[in-house]
Tab-separated table of C-alpha atoms in Angstrom:
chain	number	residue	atom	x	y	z
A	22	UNK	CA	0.000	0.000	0.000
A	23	UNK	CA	1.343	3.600	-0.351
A	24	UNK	CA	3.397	4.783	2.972
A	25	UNK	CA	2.063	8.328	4.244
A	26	UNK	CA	4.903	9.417	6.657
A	27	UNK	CA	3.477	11.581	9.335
A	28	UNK	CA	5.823	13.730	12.048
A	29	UNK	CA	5.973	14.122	14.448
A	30	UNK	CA	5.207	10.715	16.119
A	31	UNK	CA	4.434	12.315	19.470
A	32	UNK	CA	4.498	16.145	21.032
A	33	UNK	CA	4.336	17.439	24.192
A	34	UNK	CA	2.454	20.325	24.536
A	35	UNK	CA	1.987	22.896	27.146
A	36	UNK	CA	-1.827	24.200	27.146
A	37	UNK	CA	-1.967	27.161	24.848
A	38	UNK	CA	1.038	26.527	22.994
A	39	UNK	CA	0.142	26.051	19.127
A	40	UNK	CA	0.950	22.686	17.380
A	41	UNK	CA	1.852	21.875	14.237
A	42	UNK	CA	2.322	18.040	12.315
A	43	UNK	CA	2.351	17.316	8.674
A	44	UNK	CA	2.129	14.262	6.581
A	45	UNK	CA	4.078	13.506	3.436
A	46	UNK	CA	4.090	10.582	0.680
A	47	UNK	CA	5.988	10.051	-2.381
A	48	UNK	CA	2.713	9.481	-4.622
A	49	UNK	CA	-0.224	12.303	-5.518
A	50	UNK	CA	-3.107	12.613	-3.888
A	51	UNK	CA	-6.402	13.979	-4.820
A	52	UNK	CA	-8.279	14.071	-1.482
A	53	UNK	CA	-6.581	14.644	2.045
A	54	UNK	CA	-8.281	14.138	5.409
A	55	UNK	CA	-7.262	14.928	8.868
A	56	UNK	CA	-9.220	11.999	11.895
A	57	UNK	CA	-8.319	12.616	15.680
A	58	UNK	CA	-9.048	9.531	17.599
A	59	UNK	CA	-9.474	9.215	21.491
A	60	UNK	CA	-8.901	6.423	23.097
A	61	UNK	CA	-11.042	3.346	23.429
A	62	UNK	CA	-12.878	5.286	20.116
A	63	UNK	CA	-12.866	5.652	16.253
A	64	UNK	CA	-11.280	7.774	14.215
A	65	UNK	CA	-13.461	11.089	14.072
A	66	UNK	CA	-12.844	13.334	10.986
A	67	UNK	CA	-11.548	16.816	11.805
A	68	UNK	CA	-11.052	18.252	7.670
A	69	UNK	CA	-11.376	17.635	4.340
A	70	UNK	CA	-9.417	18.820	1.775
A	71	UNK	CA	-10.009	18.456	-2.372
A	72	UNK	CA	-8.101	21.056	-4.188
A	73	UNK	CA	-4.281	21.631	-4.003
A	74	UNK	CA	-3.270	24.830	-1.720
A	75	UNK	CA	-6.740	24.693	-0.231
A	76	UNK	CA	-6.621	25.920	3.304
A	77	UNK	CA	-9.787	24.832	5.883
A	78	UNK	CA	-10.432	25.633	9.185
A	79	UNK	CA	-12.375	24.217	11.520
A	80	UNK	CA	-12.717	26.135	14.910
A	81	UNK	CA	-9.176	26.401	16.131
A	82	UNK	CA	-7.563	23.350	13.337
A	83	UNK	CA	-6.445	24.612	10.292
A	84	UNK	CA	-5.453	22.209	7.485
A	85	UNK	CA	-3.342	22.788	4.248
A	86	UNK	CA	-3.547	21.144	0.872
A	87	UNK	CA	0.400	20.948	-0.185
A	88	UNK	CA	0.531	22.685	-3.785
A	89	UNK	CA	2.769	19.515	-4.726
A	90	UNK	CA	-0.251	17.581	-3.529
A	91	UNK	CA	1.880	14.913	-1.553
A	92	UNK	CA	1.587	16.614	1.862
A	93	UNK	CA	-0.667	18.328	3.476
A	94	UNK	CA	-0.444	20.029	7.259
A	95	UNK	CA	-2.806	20.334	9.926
A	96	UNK	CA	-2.344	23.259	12.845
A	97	UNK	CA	-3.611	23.856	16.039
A	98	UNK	CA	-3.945	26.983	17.824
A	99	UNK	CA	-4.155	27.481	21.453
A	100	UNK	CA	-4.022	24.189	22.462
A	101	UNK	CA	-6.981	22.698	25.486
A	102	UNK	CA	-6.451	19.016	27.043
A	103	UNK	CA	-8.821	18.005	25.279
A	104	UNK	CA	-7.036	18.601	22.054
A	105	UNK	CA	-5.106	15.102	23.781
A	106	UNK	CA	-5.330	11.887	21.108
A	107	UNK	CA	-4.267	10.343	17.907
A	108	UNK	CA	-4.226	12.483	14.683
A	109	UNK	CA	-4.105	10.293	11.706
A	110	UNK	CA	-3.735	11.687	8.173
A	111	UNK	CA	-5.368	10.253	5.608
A	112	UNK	CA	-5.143	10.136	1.440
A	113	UNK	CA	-7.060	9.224	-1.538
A	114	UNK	CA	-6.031	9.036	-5.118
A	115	UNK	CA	-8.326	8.924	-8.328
A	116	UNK	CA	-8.924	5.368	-9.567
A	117	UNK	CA	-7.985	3.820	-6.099
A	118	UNK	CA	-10.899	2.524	-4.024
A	119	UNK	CA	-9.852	3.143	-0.541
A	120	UNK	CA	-8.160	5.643	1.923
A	121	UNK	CA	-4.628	5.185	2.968
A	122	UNK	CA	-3.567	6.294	6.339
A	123	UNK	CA	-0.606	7.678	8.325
A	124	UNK	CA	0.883	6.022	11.710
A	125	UNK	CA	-0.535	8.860	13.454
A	126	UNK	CA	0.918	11.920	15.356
A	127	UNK	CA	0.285	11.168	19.432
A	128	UNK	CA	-0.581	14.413	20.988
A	129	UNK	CA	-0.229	14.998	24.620
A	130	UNK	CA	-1.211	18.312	26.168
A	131	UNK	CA	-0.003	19.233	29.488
A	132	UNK	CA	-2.258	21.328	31.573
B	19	UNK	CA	-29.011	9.407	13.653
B	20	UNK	CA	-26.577	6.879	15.557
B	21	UNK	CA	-24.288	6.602	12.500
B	22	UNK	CA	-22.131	3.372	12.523
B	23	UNK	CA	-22.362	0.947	15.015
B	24	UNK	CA	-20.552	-2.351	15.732
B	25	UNK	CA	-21.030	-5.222	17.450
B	26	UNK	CA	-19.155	-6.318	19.497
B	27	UNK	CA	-17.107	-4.064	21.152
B	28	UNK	CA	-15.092	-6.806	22.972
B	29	UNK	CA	-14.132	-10.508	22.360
B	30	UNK	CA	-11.695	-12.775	23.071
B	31	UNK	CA	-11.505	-16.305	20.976
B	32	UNK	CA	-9.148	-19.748	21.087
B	33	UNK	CA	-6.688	-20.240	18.338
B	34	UNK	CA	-9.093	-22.003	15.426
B	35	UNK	CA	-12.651	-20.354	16.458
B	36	UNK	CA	-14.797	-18.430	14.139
B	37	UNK	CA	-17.245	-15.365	14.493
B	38	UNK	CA	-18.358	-12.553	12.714
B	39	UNK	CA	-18.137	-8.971	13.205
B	40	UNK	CA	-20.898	-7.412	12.537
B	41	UNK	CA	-21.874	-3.621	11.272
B	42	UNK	CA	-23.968	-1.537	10.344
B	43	UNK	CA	-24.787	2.042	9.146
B	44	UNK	CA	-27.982	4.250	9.302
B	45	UNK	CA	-26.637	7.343	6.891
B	46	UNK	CA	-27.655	5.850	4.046
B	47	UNK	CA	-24.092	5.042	2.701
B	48	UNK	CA	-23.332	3.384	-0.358
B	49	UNK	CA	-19.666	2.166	0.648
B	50	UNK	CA	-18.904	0.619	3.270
B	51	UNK	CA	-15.249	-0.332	4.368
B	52	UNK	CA	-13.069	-3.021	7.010
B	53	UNK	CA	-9.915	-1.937	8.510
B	54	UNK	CA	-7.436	-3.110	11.428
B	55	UNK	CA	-5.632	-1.059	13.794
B	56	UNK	CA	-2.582	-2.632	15.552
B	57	UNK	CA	-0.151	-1.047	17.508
B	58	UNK	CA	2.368	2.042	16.003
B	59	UNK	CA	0.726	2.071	12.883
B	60	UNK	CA	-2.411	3.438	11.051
B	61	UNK	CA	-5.292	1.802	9.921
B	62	UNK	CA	-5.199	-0.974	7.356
B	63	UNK	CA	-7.908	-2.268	4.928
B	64	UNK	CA	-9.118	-5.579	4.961
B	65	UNK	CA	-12.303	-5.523	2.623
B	66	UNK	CA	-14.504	-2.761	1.176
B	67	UNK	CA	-17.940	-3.055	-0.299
B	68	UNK	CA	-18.652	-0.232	-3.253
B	69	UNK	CA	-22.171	-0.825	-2.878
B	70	UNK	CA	-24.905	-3.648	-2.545
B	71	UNK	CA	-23.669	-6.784	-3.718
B	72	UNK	CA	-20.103	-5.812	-4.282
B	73	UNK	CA	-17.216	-6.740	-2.164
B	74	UNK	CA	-13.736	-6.560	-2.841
B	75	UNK	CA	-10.292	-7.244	-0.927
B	76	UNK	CA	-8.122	-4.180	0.302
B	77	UNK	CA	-4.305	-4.639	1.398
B	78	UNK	CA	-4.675	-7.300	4.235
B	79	UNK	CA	-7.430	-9.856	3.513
B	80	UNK	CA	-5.630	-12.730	3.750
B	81	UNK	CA	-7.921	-14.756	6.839
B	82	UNK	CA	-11.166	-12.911	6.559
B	83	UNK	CA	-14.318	-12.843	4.842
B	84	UNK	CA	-16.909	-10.286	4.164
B	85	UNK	CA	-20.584	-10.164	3.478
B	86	UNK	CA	-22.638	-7.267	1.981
B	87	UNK	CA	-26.063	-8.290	3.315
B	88	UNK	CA	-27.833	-4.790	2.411
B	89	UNK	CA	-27.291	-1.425	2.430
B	90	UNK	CA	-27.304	-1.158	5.755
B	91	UNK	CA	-24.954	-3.529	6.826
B	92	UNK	CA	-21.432	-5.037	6.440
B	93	UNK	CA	-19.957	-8.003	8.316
B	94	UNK	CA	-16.589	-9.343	8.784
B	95	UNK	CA	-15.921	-13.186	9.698
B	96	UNK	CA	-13.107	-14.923	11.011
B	97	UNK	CA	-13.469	-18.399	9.906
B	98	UNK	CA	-10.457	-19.279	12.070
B	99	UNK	CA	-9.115	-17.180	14.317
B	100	UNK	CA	-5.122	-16.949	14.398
B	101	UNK	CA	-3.212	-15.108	17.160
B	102	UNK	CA	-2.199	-12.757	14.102
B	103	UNK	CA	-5.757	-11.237	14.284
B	104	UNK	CA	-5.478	-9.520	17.147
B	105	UNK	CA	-6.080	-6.700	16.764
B	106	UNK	CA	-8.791	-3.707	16.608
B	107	UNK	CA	-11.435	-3.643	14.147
B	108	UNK	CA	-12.583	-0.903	12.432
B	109	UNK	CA	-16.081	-0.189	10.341
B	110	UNK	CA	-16.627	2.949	7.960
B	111	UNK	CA	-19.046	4.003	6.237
B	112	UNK	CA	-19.077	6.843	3.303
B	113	UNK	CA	-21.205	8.224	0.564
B	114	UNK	CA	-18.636	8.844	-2.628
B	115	UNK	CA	-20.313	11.770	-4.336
B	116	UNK	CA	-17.910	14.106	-6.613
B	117	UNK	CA	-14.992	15.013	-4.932
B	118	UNK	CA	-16.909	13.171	-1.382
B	119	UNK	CA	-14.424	10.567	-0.273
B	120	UNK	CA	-14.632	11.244	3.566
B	121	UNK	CA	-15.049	8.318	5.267
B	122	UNK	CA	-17.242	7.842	8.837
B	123	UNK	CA	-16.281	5.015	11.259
B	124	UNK	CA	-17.466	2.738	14.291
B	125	UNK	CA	-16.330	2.812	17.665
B	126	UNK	CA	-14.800	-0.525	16.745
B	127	UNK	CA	-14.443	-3.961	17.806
B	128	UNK	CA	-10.849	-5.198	20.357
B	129	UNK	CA	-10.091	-8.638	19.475
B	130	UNK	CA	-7.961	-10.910	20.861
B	131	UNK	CA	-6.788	-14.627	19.882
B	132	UNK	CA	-4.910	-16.694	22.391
């Protein structure tokens, strides 16, 4: 399957600070999406991206399109503890039938 | 709307026992998807259904089979369960429109195989 490389593979955050990961692969992709997932849950998607250099927010997480379209980043600002979890990004590419997904970027927020 | 639910959330079988996973999805979906989540990596998929009546394998299907029964639901069996299946199960759901390739998921399913 086609490797999306995600970094960083943990943070540690104080509350408030801003965060920042990113996720890269060597193939195009047509679609990105951004899933936090708590523990003991499912993934829960956070963005959706179609269109290279597209930016989206969504409340305090902001998500890029990469104008290469093999990467896209995902921000957030002022972080709370309950920003803590797992965010995975995900890919999909034209003709494929499925989403490929990162190894996830483990977020830790300290109060 | 309680979106996608599966059943069950917990189960632990022998080395050589079967069961199904079972799912379903109340969002009116066309696609419905199987994944695994083990430890340090992302999700994986094991079988996808395009619609009603189709089914076909994704990247790890090797052990598993699925059944479309309706729209509405998607199951996953284990004809006989190896210690390599442990793992977490994952359901999605997701309505591929133009450009719509966002994908919904369960609150999943922890299996282990002694």
């Amino acid at each position: 399957g086609q490797q999306l490389n995600q970094s960083p593979q943990s943070m540690f955050i104080q509350e408030g600070e801003d965060v920042s990961m990113n996720c890269t692969s060597s193939s195009i992709f047509n679609t990105w999406l951004w899933y936090k997932q708590e523990p003991g849950e499912g993934p829960v998607l956070l963005i959706a991206l179609y269109k290279a250099g597209e930016l989206t927010s969504n409340g305090r997480l902001t998500a890029q399109f990469g104008i290469t379209r093999k990467d896209s980043f995902l921000n957030i600002s002022a972080s709370i503890p309950s920003d803590v979890g797992i965010y995975f990004c995900a890919g999909f590419q034209t003709g494929a039938n499925n989403l490929f997904f990162g190894t996830g970027t483990r977020l830790t927020v300290i109060p | 709307n309680a979106g996608v639910t599966q059943t069950p959330k917990f189960q632990v079988l022998k080395t050589g026992q079967s069961m199904t996973l079972q799912c379903a999805q109340d969002m009116n979906h066309n696609s419905m998807y199987w994944y695994r989540q083990d430890p340090g990596m992302g999700l994986r998929l094991i079988y996808y259904s395009a619609s009603e009546g189709t089914t076909d394998k994704g990247e790890v299907p090797n052990g598993y089979n699925v059944s479309r029964l309706n729209k509405r639901e998607f199951s996953l069996r284990l004809e006989s369960a190896a210690p390599s299946q442990t793992s977490v199960y994952f359901c999605a759901s997701s309505a591929p429109i133009a450009g719509d390739n966002e994908q919904f998921f369960g609150p999943g399913t922890r299996l282990t195989v002694l």
